[in-house]
Tab-separated table of C-alpha atoms and ligand atoms in Angstrom:
chain	number	residue	atom	x	y	z
H	1	MET	CA	44.102	95.070	52.992
H	2	GLY	CA	46.862	96.537	55.900
H	3	VAL	CA	50.056	94.872	56.047
H	4	PHE	CA	51.825	93.858	59.055
H	5	TYR	CA	55.724	93.504	60.126
H	6	ILE	CA	55.997	90.190	61.609
H	7	ASP	CA	59.475	89.056	62.978
H	8	GLY	CA	61.881	91.095	60.097
H	9	GLU	CA	58.987	89.761	57.590
H	10	PHE	CA	56.004	91.945	56.235
H	11	VAL	CA	52.865	90.352	56.003
H	12	PRO	CA	48.854	90.675	54.703
H	13	ALA	CA	47.724	91.574	58.364
H	14	GLU	CA	44.932	88.865	57.915
H	15	LYS	CA	47.803	86.228	57.777
H	16	ALA	CA	50.422	87.448	60.626
H	17	VAL	CA	50.676	84.853	63.732
H	18	LEU	CA	53.111	84.204	66.207
H	19	PRO	CA	54.286	80.516	67.398
H	20	VAL	CA	52.632	79.545	70.297
H	21	ASN	CA	55.983	79.116	72.693
H	22	ASP	CA	56.164	83.229	71.759
H	23	LEU	CA	56.399	83.810	75.750
H	24	ALA	CA	54.207	86.705	74.649
H	25	VAL	CA	51.115	83.912	74.400
H	26	VAL	CA	52.478	81.590	77.290
H	27	ARG	CA	53.243	84.330	79.991
H	28	GLY	CA	52.776	87.212	78.959
H	29	LEU	CA	55.308	88.634	78.201
H	30	GLY	CA	56.286	91.579	76.136
H	31	VAL	CA	56.284	95.931	75.674
H	32	PHE	CA	54.403	97.947	73.323
H	33	ASP	CA	53.930	101.292	72.280
H	34	LEU	CA	51.544	102.856	70.674
H	35	MET	CA	51.832	106.330	68.105
H	36	ARG	CA	49.372	107.907	65.350
H	37	THR	CA	49.845	109.548	62.490
H	38	TYR	CA	49.146	113.239	61.544
H	39	ASN	CA	48.964	113.699	57.648
H	40	GLY	CA	50.414	110.461	57.274
H	41	LYS	CA	53.724	111.027	59.981
H	42	PRO	CA	54.242	109.799	62.968
H	43	PHE	CA	53.547	111.614	66.111
H	44	PHE	CA	57.141	111.964	68.196
H	45	LEU	CA	58.691	108.444	66.597
H	46	MET	CA	61.472	109.118	68.601
H	47	GLU	CA	60.569	109.460	71.869
H	48	HIS	CA	57.667	106.841	71.249
H	49	LEU	CA	60.257	104.298	70.727
H	50	GLU	CA	62.542	106.097	73.574
H	51	ARG	CA	59.250	105.146	75.894
H	52	LEU	CA	60.024	101.317	74.365
H	53	GLN	CA	63.211	100.744	75.233
H	54	ARG	CA	62.663	102.179	78.596
H	55	SER	CA	59.282	99.947	79.109
H	56	ALA	CA	61.940	96.676	77.240
H	57	ASP	CA	64.884	97.690	80.206
H	58	ARG	CA	62.414	98.022	82.874
H	59	ILE	CA	60.852	94.169	82.109
H	60	ASP	CA	64.687	93.065	81.356
H	61	LEU	CA	63.780	92.322	77.789
H	62	THR	CA	66.864	93.075	75.126
H	63	LEU	CA	65.790	95.032	72.203
H	64	ARG	CA	68.117	93.580	69.350
H	65	TRP	CA	67.424	96.895	67.627
H	66	SER	CA	68.851	100.268	67.337
H	67	LEU	CA	66.411	103.194	67.310
H	68	ASP	CA	67.278	103.977	64.209
H	69	GLU	CA	66.534	100.630	63.228
H	70	LEU	CA	63.456	100.495	64.740
H	71	ALA	CA	62.274	103.663	62.746
H	72	ASP	CA	63.622	102.950	59.689
H	73	VAL	CA	60.612	99.594	60.218
H	74	VAL	CA	58.577	101.760	61.591
H	75	MET	CA	58.659	104.042	58.256
H	76	GLN	CA	58.916	100.880	55.568
H	77	THR	CA	55.376	99.365	57.067
H	78	LEU	CA	53.665	102.841	57.238
H	79	SER	CA	54.768	102.611	53.995
H	80	ARG	CA	53.120	99.568	52.617
H	81	ASN	CA	49.569	100.856	54.353
H	82	SER	CA	47.656	103.439	52.630
H	83	TYR	CA	45.849	104.847	55.678
H	84	ALA	CA	44.931	108.338	55.553
H	85	GLU	CA	45.567	108.673	59.054
H	86	SER	CA	47.503	105.020	61.216
H	87	ASN	CA	47.959	104.544	64.941
H	88	ILE	CA	51.337	102.338	64.912
H	89	ARG	CA	51.611	99.551	67.273
H	90	VAL	CA	55.480	98.748	67.958
H	91	VAL	CA	54.782	95.709	70.157
H	92	VAL	CA	58.711	93.832	71.630
H	93	THR	CA	57.411	90.064	72.473
H	94	GLY	CA	59.808	88.364	74.923
H	95	GLY	CA	60.269	85.316	71.689
H	96	SER	CA	60.631	81.962	71.971
H	97	SER	CA	60.658	79.289	75.114
H	98	SER	CA	61.131	75.655	73.975
H	99	ASP	CA	60.318	74.809	78.083
H	100	PHE	CA	57.759	77.604	77.690
H	101	ILE	CA	59.286	79.986	80.478
H	102	THR	CA	62.790	80.606	79.669
H	103	PRO	CA	63.222	82.465	76.725
H	104	ASP	CA	65.570	81.681	73.695
H	105	GLY	CA	66.690	85.334	73.923
H	106	ARG	CA	65.637	86.487	70.661
H	107	PRO	CA	62.506	88.193	71.317
H	108	ARG	CA	60.348	89.416	68.180
H	109	LEU	CA	59.531	92.373	66.650
H	110	LEU	CA	56.185	93.311	65.697
H	111	VAL	CA	54.831	96.778	63.704
H	112	LEU	CA	50.856	96.446	63.548
H	113	VAL	CA	49.695	99.334	60.946
H	114	THR	CA	45.913	100.027	61.266
H	115	PRO	CA	43.539	102.628	60.719
H	116	LEU	CA	43.321	105.666	62.704
H	117	PRO	CA	39.990	105.253	64.233
H	118	GLN	CA	37.654	108.099	63.699
H	119	LEU	CA	35.940	109.611	67.124
H	120	PRO	CA	32.805	111.297	67.993
H	121	GLY	CA	32.901	115.353	67.332
H	122	TRP	CA	31.225	115.766	70.890
H	123	TRP	CA	33.768	114.359	73.428
H	124	TYR	CA	35.557	117.672	72.204
H	125	THR	CA	33.038	120.211	71.818
H	126	ASP	CA	30.487	118.964	75.365
H	127	GLY	CA	33.215	117.369	76.926
H	128	ALA	CA	33.225	113.100	78.010
H	129	LYS	CA	32.766	111.382	81.093
H	130	VAL	CA	35.232	109.044	83.219
H	131	ILE	CA	34.543	106.317	85.565
H	132	THR	CA	36.786	105.850	88.677
H	133	PHE	CA	38.433	102.087	88.574
H	134	CYS	CA	40.453	101.223	92.227
H	135	THR	CA	43.498	99.264	91.045
H	136	ARG	CA	46.982	99.871	91.394
H	137	ARG	CA	49.081	99.310	88.214
H	138	SER	CA	51.613	96.672	88.462
H	139	LEU	CA	54.911	98.013	86.299
H	140	THR	CA	53.384	101.293	86.328
H	141	GLY	CA	56.096	103.427	84.161
H	142	THR	CA	56.357	100.545	81.373
H	143	LYS	CA	54.055	99.697	78.394
H	144	SER	CA	54.056	95.845	79.269
H	145	ILE	CA	51.223	94.250	77.025
H	146	ASN	CA	49.329	92.950	80.057
H	147	TYR	CA	47.050	95.207	80.007
H	148	ILE	CA	43.925	92.873	82.090
H	149	GLN	CA	43.239	96.018	84.480
H	150	ALA	CA	42.818	98.651	81.343
H	151	THR	CA	40.347	95.846	80.338
H	152	MET	CA	38.590	95.513	83.133
H	153	ALA	CA	38.134	98.967	83.582
H	154	LEU	CA	37.002	100.008	80.194
H	155	ARG	CA	34.548	96.972	80.236
H	156	GLN	CA	33.414	98.893	83.275
H	157	ALA	CA	33.662	102.225	81.996
H	158	ARG	CA	30.930	101.010	78.673
H	159	GLN	CA	28.692	100.247	80.892
H	160	ALA	CA	27.982	103.635	82.461
H	161	ASP	CA	28.984	105.063	78.933
H	162	ALA	CA	31.818	106.155	79.974
H	163	VAL	CA	34.423	106.886	77.515
H	164	GLU	CA	37.594	106.185	80.272
H	165	ALA	CA	38.300	104.545	83.610
H	166	VAL	CA	40.951	105.940	85.050
H	167	TYR	CA	42.302	104.160	88.129
H	168	LYS	CA	43.057	105.142	91.584
H	169	ASP	CA	45.397	103.588	94.218
H	170	SER	CA	44.006	101.897	97.574
H	171	ASP	CA	45.217	105.198	99.639
H	172	GLY	CA	42.324	107.474	97.327
H	173	TYR	CA	44.228	108.983	94.877
H	174	ILE	CA	44.263	109.350	90.886
H	175	GLN	CA	47.252	108.088	89.092
H	176	GLU	CA	46.195	107.854	85.330
H	177	GLY	CA	43.397	106.835	82.433
H	178	THR	CA	43.925	102.885	81.357
H	179	THR	CA	45.673	105.031	78.229
H	180	THR	CA	45.953	108.596	79.401
H	181	ASN	CA	46.552	110.760	81.311
H	182	VAL	CA	44.975	112.703	83.806
H	183	PHE	CA	44.710	116.854	84.206
H	184	ALA	CA	42.451	118.915	87.010
H	185	PHE	CA	42.130	122.547	87.100
H	186	ILE	CA	42.384	122.601	90.761
H	187	ASP	CA	43.044	126.719	92.733
H	188	GLU	CA	43.738	128.356	88.945
H	189	LYS	CA	46.883	125.697	88.197
H	190	LEU	CA	47.342	123.126	86.528
H	191	VAL	CA	48.198	119.683	88.664
H	192	THR	CA	48.941	116.048	87.297
H	193	PRO	CA	49.742	112.925	89.064
H	194	GLY	CA	54.003	113.341	88.460
H	195	GLY	CA	54.896	109.429	89.727
H	196	ARG	CA	53.886	105.938	89.768
H	197	ILE	CA	52.590	107.068	85.915
H	198	LEU	CA	53.353	106.043	83.089
H	199	SER	CA	55.058	109.573	81.359
H	200	GLY	CA	52.851	109.843	77.945
H	201	ILE	CA	53.703	111.246	75.045
H	202	THR	CA	51.171	113.449	75.262
H	203	ARG	CA	50.868	114.522	78.282
H	204	GLN	CA	54.651	116.089	77.934
H	205	VAL	CA	53.701	118.185	74.776
H	206	VAL	CA	50.688	119.299	77.098
H	207	LEU	CA	52.971	120.335	79.501
H	208	ASP	CA	54.933	122.280	77.164
H	209	LEU	CA	52.903	124.269	75.532
H	210	ALA	CA	50.529	124.799	79.265
H	211	LYS	CA	53.903	125.445	81.523
H	212	ASP	CA	54.109	129.576	79.802
H	213	HIS	CA	50.444	129.693	80.783
H	214	TYR	CA	49.693	127.778	83.722
H	215	PRO	CA	51.368	127.260	87.540
H	216	ILE	CA	52.240	123.340	87.316
H	217	GLU	CA	52.380	121.022	90.051
H	218	PHE	CA	53.721	117.490	89.769
H	219	ARG	CA	51.539	116.117	92.825
H	220	ASP	CA	48.750	113.330	93.927
H	221	ILE	CA	45.067	113.856	93.372
H	222	SER	CA	42.891	112.957	95.925
H	223	VAL	CA	39.598	111.027	94.788
H	224	ASP	CA	37.815	114.412	96.567
H	225	GLU	CA	39.872	117.058	95.435
H	226	PHE	CA	39.389	115.674	91.558
H	227	LEU	CA	35.223	115.508	92.286
H	228	LYS	CA	36.305	119.092	92.910
H	229	ALA	CA	38.350	120.535	90.496
H	230	HIS	CA	37.227	123.464	87.763
H	231	GLU	CA	38.035	121.278	84.903
H	232	ILE	CA	39.328	118.169	84.382
H	233	PHE	CA	41.378	116.986	80.745
H	234	ILE	CA	42.829	113.699	79.786
H	235	THR	CA	45.454	113.159	77.615
H	236	GLY	CA	46.943	110.152	75.305
H	237	THR	CA	47.803	109.289	72.102
H	238	SER	CA	44.537	107.842	71.135
H	239	LYS	CA	41.828	110.583	72.724
H	240	GLY	CA	44.417	113.851	72.612
H	241	LEU	CA	43.497	116.505	74.776
H	242	LEU	CA	39.706	115.884	75.468
H	243	PRO	CA	38.055	117.216	77.877
H	244	ILE	CA	36.019	115.554	80.750
H	245	VAL	CA	32.482	117.366	82.437
H	246	GLN	CA	31.527	114.222	84.895
H	247	VAL	CA	33.084	112.029	86.826
H	248	ASN	CA	31.076	108.879	88.005
H	249	GLU	CA	28.177	110.374	89.128
H	250	THR	CA	29.605	113.867	90.176
H	251	ILE	CA	29.185	116.299	87.211
H	252	ILE	CA	32.829	118.523	87.014
H	253	GLY	CA	32.767	122.226	87.240
H	254	ASP	CA	29.309	123.940	85.190
H	255	GLY	CA	28.947	120.739	83.235
H	256	LYS	CA	31.035	121.691	80.041
H	257	PRO	CA	34.587	121.862	78.783
H	258	GLY	CA	36.296	124.360	80.578
H	259	LYS	CA	37.927	127.568	79.646
H	260	HIS	CA	42.249	127.015	80.250
H	261	THR	CA	40.911	123.246	78.760
H	262	ARG	CA	40.149	124.821	75.917
H	263	LYS	CA	42.392	126.725	75.772
H	264	LEU	CA	45.347	124.066	75.373
H	265	MET	CA	43.358	121.961	73.147
H	266	GLN	CA	43.819	125.259	70.919
H	267	LEU	CA	47.059	125.338	71.438
H	268	LEU	CA	47.417	121.834	70.660
H	269	GLU	CA	45.444	122.465	67.655
H	270	GLU	CA	47.969	125.263	66.243
H	271	LEU	CA	51.273	123.158	67.296
H	272	VAL	CA	49.164	120.007	64.806
H	273	GLN	CA	48.652	122.835	62.097
H	274	LEU	CA	51.991	124.277	62.312
H	275	GLN	CA	54.642	120.848	62.136
H	276	PHE	CA	51.731	118.404	60.042
H	277	GLY	CA	49.243	121.455	58.584
H	278	CYS	CA	46.330	119.301	59.936
H	279	SER	CA	44.154	119.525	62.658
H	280	ALA	CA	44.786	117.806	65.896
H	281	VAL	CA	41.237	116.473	66.061
F	1	LIG	C1	48.959	103.343	81.370
F	1	LIG	C2	48.862	104.908	80.604
F	1	LIG	N1	49.032	105.954	80.563
F	1	LIG	C3	48.884	107.048	79.768
F	1	LIG	C4	49.389	106.970	78.556
F	1	LIG	C5	49.442	108.192	77.744
F	1	LIG	O1	50.516	107.917	77.608
F	1	LIG	P1	50.529	108.616	75.802
F	1	LIG	O2	49.979	109.834	75.649
F	1	LIG	O3	51.774	108.782	74.976
F	1	LIG	O4	49.733	107.643	74.391
F	1	LIG	C6	48.994	105.220	78.305
F	1	LIG	C7	49.522	105.449	76.519
F	1	LIG	O5	48.861	104.242	76.007
F	1	LIG	C8	48.607	104.457	79.171
F	1	LIG	O6	48.901	103.096	78.414
């Protein structure tokens, strides 16, 4: 049975509740971050908490905790659970509001630890499919709790037997996935959108690994270019580094994970083995 941290208390997961006048419920006001463990230890904990702080700053939500205090609550919640590997959601809600509109000024902290889902191995060996979904994320760069577009996009993805939806804007440029960042090898260069995206922690790890091996370009990628890319992969906390071999009905490259993508997967595997003594997948 899982244990969550809810606004100052550790409670059994099934007893976790939130007052209905919390602005997260009635106005969608709040931010969150998601991290995972490797060998029971959080991957880049402080980087995730720093991003949570930036997300809160972007929507004028004042965190009542220092990053060290947040890290302490995360570690305490983790230690009260005993999953082999965990997802850790750190959520800061807008807090209660007596008129259901104006914040009373006491945001709530939630730390939700759940078992890490096991993803199908073939995604990584054979490569997976994504669809494109036309939208422009509001508050780009911020992990606000509003993932309505993501929910709609993922429903479409599932109907098309795809594992992720990648946002394209109305000008026809690829931005990012619902919970992933996007990379393409175009003319032997590694290209990834540089602006109007959430700066993924996994993305940064992969960029650090890639920089000694490939020229890197940070720029917009048109859908046309994307479909003609030699290789595509996506990165994110939940999916790691995942090769993409099909976008909508178009097969990418020769329809198999490309050699550069496989090399980066290998480098990530070595990093995780070295730091945590376990596999990245
Ligand atoms: C919109 C969006 N882009 C990118 C990412 C990938 O970020 P990370 O690698 O830190 O998980 C996420 C993560 O949830 C996301 O929500």
